[in-house]
XYZ file of C-alpha atoms in Angstrom:
404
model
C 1.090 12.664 -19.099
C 4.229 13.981 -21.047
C 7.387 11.237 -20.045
C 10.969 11.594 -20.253
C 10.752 10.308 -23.901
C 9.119 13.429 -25.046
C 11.703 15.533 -22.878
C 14.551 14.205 -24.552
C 13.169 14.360 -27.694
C 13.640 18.141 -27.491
C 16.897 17.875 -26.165
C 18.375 18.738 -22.709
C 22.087 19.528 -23.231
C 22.699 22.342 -21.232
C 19.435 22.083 -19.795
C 18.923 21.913 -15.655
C 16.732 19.356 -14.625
C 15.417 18.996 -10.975
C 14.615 15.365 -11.152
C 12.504 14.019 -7.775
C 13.514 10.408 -7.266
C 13.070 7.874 -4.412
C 16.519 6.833 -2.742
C 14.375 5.969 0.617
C 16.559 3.179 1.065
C 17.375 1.313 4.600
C 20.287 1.526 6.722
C 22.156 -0.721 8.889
C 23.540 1.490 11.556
C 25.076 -0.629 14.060
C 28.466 -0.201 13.551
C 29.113 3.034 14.511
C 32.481 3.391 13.547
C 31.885 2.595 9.516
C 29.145 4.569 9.551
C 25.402 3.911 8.053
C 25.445 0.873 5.255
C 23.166 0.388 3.053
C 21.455 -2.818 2.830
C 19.209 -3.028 -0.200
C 19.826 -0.513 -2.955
C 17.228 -1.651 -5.340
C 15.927 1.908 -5.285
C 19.176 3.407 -5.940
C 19.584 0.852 -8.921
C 15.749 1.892 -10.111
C 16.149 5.287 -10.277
C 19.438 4.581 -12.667
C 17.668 4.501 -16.224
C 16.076 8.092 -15.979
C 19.349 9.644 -14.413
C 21.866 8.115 -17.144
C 19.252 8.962 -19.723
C 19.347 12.841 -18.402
C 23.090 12.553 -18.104
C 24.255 10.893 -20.826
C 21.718 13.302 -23.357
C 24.054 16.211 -21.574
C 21.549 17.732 -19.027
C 22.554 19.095 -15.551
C 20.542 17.196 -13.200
C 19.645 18.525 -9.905
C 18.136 15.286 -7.702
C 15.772 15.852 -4.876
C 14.656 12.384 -2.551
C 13.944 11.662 0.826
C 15.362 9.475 3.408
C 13.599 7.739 6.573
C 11.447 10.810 9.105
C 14.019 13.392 10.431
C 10.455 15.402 10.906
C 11.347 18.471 9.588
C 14.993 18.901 10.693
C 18.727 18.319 9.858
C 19.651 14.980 11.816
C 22.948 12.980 10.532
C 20.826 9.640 11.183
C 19.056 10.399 8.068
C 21.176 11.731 5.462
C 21.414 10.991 2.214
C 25.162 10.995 2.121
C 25.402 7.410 1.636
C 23.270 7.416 -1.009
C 25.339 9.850 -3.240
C 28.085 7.695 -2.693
C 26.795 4.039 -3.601
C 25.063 6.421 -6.482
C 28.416 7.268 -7.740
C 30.092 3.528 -7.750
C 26.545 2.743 -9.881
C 27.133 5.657 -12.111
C 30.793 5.402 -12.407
C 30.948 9.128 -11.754
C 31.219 11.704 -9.059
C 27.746 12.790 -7.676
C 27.935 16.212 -5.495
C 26.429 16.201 -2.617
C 25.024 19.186 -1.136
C 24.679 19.778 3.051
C 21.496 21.616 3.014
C 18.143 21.856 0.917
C 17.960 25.255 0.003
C 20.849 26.915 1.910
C 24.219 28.219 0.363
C 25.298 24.973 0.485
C 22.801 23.837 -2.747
C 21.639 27.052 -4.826
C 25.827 27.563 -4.969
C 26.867 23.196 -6.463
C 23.924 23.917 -8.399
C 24.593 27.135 -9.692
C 27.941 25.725 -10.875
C 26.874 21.922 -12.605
C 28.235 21.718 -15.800
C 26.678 19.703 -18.692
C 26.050 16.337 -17.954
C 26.881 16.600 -13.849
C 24.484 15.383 -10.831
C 24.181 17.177 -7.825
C 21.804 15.605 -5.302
C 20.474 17.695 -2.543
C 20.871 16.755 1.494
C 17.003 15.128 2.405
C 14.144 16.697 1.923
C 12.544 15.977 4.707
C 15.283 17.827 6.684
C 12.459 21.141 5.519
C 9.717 20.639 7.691
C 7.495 22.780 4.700
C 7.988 19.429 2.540
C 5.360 17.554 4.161
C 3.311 19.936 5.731
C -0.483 20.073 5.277
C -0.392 24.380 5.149
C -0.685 25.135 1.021
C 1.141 28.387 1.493
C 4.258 26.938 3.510
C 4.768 24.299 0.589
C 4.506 27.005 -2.134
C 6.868 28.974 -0.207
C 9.572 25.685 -0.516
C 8.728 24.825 -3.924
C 9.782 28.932 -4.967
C 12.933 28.112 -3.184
C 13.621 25.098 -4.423
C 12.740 26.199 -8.114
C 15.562 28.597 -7.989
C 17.728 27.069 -7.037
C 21.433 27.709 -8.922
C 18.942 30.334 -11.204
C 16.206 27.717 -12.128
C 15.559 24.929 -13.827
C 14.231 24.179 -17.786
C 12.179 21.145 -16.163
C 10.950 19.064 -13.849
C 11.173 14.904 -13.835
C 9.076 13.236 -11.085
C 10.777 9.557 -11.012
C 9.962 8.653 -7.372
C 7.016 6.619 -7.490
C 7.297 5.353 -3.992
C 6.486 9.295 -2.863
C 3.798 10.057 -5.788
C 0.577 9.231 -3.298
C 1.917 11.872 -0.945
C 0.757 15.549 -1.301
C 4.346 16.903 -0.629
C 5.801 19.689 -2.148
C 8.763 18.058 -4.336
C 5.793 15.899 -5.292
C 3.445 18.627 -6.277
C 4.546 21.742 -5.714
C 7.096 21.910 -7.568
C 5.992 20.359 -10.834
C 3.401 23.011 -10.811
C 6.344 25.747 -11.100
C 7.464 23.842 -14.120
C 7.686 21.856 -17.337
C 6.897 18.812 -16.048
C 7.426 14.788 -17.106
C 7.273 11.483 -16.191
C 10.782 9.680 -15.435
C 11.045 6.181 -17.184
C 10.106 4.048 -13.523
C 6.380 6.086 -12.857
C 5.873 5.602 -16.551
C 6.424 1.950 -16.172
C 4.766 1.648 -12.711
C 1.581 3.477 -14.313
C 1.462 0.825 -17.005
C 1.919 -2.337 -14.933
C -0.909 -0.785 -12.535
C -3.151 0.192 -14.997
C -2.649 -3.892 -16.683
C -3.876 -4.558 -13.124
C -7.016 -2.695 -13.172
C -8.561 -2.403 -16.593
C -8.595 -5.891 -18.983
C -6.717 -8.483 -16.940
C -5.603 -11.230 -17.964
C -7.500 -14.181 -15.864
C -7.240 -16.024 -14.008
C -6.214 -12.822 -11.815
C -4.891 -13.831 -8.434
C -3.581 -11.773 -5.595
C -1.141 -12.514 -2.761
C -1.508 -10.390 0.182
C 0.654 -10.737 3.643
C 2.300 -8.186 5.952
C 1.199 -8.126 9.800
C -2.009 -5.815 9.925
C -5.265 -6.494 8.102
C -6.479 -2.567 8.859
C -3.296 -1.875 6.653
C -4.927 -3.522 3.528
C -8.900 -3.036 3.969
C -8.975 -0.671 1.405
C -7.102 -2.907 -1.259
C -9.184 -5.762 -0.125
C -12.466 -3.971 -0.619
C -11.339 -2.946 -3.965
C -10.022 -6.138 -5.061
C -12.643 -8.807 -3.900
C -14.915 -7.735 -6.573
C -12.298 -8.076 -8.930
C -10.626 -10.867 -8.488
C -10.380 -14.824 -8.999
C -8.980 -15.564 -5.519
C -7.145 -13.621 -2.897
C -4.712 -15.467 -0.972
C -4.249 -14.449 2.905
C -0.945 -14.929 4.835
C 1.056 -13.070 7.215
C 0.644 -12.092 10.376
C -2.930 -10.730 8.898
C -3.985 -14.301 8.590
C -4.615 -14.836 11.904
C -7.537 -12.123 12.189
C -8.910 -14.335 9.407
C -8.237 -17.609 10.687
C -9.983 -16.008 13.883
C -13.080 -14.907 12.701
C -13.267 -18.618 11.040
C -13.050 -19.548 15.073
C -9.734 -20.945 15.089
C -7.650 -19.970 18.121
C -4.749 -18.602 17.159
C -2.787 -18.590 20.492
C 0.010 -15.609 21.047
C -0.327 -14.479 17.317
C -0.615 -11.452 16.090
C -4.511 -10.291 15.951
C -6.799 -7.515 15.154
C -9.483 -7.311 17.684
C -11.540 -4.513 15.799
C -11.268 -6.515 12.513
C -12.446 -9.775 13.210
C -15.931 -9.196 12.592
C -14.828 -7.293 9.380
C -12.617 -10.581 8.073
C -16.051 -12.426 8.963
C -17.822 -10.338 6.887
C -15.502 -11.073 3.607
C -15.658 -14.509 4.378
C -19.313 -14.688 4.277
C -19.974 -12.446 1.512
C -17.091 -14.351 -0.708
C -16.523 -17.568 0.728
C -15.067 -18.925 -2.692
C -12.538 -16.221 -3.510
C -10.504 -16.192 -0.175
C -7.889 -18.792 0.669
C -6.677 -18.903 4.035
C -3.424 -20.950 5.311
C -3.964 -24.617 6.325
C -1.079 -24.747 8.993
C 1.500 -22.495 10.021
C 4.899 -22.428 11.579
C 4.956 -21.509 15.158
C 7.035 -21.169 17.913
C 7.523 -19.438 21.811
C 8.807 -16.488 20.595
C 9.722 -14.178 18.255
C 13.769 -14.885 17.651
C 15.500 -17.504 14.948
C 16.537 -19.533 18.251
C 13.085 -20.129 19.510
C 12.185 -24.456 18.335
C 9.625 -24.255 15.760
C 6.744 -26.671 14.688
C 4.269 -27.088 12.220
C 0.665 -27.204 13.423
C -2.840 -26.847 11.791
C -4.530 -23.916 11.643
C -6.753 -25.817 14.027
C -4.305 -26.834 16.510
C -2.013 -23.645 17.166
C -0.899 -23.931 20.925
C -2.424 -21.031 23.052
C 1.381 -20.571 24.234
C 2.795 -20.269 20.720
C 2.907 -17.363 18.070
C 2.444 -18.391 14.519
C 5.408 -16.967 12.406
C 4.996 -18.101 8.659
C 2.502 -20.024 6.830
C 3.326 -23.977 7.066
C 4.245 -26.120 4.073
C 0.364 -27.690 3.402
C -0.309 -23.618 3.227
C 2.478 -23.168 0.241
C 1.235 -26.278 -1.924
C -2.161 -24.981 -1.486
C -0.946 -21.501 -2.484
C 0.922 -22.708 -5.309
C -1.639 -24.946 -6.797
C -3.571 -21.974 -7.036
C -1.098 -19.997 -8.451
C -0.253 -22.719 -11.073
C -2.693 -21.694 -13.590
C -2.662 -17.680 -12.935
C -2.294 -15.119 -15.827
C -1.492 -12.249 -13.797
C -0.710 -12.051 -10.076
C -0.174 -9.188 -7.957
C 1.925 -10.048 -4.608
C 1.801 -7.528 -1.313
C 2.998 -8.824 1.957
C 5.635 -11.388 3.338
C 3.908 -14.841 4.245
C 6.405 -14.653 7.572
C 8.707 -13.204 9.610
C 11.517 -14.075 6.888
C 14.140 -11.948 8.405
C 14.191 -15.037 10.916
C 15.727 -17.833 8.517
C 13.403 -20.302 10.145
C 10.620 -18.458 9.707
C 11.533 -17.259 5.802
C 10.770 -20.454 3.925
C 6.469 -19.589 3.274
C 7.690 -15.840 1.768
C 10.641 -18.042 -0.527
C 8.147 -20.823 -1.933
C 5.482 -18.418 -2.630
C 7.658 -16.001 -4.066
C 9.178 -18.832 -6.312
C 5.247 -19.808 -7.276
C 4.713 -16.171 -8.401
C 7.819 -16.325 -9.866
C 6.572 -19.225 -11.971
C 3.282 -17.519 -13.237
C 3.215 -17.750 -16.661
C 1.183 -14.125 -17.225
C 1.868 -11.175 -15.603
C 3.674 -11.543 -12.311
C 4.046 -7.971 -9.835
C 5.282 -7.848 -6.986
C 4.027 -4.480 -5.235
C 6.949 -2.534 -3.249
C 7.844 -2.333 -0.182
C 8.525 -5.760 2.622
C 8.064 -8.048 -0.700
C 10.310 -6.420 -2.473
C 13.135 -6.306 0.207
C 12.200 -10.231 0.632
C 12.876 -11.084 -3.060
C 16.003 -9.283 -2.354
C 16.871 -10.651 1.009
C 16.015 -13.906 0.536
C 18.367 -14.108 -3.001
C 15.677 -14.581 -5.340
C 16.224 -13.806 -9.031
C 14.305 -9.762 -9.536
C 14.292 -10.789 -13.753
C 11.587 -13.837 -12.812
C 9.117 -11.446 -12.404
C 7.512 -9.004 -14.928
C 7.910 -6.411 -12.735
C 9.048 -5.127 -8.829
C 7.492 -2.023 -7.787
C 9.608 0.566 -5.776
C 6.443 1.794 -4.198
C 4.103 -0.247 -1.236
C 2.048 2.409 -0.500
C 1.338 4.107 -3.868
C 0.595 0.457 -5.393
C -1.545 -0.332 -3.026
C -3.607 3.242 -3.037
C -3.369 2.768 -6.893
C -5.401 -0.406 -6.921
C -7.967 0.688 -4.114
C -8.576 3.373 -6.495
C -7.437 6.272 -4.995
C -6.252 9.745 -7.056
C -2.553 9.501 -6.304
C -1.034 13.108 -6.356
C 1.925 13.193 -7.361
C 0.214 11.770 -10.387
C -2.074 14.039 -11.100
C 0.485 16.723 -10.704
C 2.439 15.293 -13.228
C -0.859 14.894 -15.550
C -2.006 18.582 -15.133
């Protein structure tokens, strides 16, 4: 895989790049009259090394991302507009901001970038052919897309939080051209591959979020693999139910107890399940909470977080880990008082010693939310999804395009 390294080794002044990043960030829309806000832009500030690089070495940079599910369509809900600007206050330059894709509006800004400019196109998602599963109605977008302003010299792929889906900024379009990895896939390849060939033990791994179906596959993968595998979330509770526990109101998988039983028998020394848990009536901050045991939840109650016996278990286990991988909040820690298991665990992978990732997505926006310091670990992936279907072992695409 040829990176942006070996691109600017050749030299890109005057060069146009189309660069596909991720800028998938969320948005706070309730205040309708200041418009969409961003509230975490820790994809906009990981996507800054490859564009200043491209800049700043003189290139004209055409950026391509995505934005939320418009499903094919133009809606204002899901612009990217936003984005360009907080992009620009990060940059401390103007970035153009087309209205379309692949209308007038974008082959004309890019026709005119001079060297060392950004234009970033409106979502591409608003193009319906961008996701779809029809070969020829991608190729037909990537052509456009390609020629955009007369062409481009190359193509950067830099959005690893896309690079597991067969779309055609993903793979289409690399195919039409010179093609490298930005400086964040490089270094998301290389923390993914520590994590899957010679690691460091003792190799321990933190999974949480609300559905066990969501992580089978990583599970299945990992078991084998691993020293322990720590369980919290709302996913716990199918666990803590197949062990027989009843887990009142929570949150449960039916059709995946028997499968949770099934780990736990086959590997009854490499799981660690919670001990108690915070619960309460409901799900809002102003609902009374209460610790209980795992054995004791009330069959009115919903368990919310993972309860402080839970954390100094999770820690001490943590304590002596080399490398650590982390997926999943332990709570609900957008509710402060259900926030504190996701904090203290956080903080204990924090700690680790080794090798300490924390892989995309809700964990992510929690060590961001919750004010933690991002340097403490060795390294925050933009990308849930494609870390997870990295580790199960799956053939990511947007890798392999950039590979071929």
């Amino acid at each position: 895989m040829l990176t942006l390294d070996d691109l600017l080794a050749g030299g890109v002044t005057g060069k146009k790049v189309f660069l596909r990043c991720d800028l998938n960030v969320p948005l706070d829309r309730s205040d309708t009259a200041a418009g969409p806000v961003i509230t975490d832009d820790g994809r906009i500030q990981a996507s800054l090394p490859t564009i200043k690089a491209l800049l700043d070495g003189g290139a004209k940079v055409v950026a391509c991302a995505h934005l939320g599910r418009p499903k094919g369509e133009a809606n204002p809900d899901y612009s990217l507009a936003p984005v360009a600007v907080r992009l620009g206050e990060l940059l401390g330059t103007s970035v153009a901001m087309a209205t379309d894709v692949v209308g007038e509006s974008a082959d004309t800004l890019a026709g005119k970038l001079a060297d060392g400019e950004i234009l970033l196109l409106e979502n591409i998602r608003y193009e319906a052919a961008e996701t779809s599963k029809d070969d020829a109605e991608r190729a037909a977008l990537a052509d456009k897309l390609v020629a955009l302003g007369g062409g481009f010299d190359a193509y950067v792929g830099d959005g690893f939080g896309a690079v597991h889906r067969k779309h055609t900024s993903v793979v289409d379009v690399p195919a039409r051209l010179p093609h490298y990895a930005g400086t964040l896939v490089a270094a998301e390849v290389a923390v993914l591959k520590k994590l899957t060939t010679d690691t460091a033990r003792p190799y321990i791994v933190v999974l949480g979020g609300s559905k066990v179906s969501d992580k089978l596959g990583v599970i299945e993968a990992l078991v084998p693999k691993v020293d322990k595998l720590l369980i919290g979330g709302g996913m716990c509770f199918t666990f803590l139910k197949a062990q027989g526990h009843e887990i009142g109101k929570s949150l449960l998988q039916d059709d995946q107890v028997e499968v949770c039983a099934a780990f736990l028998r086959d590997h009854p020394d490499t799981f660690v399940l919670p001990t108690d848990v915070v619960v309460a009536a409901e799900f809002s901050a102003d609902s009374p909470a209460t610790t209980v045991g795992v054995d004791a939840i009330p069959a009115d109650q919903i368990g919310l977080d993972i309860g402080p016996d839970s954390v100094a278990l999770f820690a001490s286990v943590l304590a002596d880990a080399q490398t650590v991988f982390w997926n999943g909040p332990m709570g609900v820690f957008e509710l402060a008082p259900f926030a504190n298991g996701t904090r203290e665990v956080a903080q204990a992978v924090a700690a680790v010693h080794g090798t300490s990732v924390v892989g995309g997505g809700d964990s992510a926006a929690a060590v961001r939310a919750l004010g933690l310091d991002e340097s403490t670990f060795s390294h925050i992936s933009t990308g849930g999804g494609a870390s997870l279907e990295y580790l199960e072992g799956k053939q990511l695409p947007g890798l392999l395009a950039l590979e071929a």
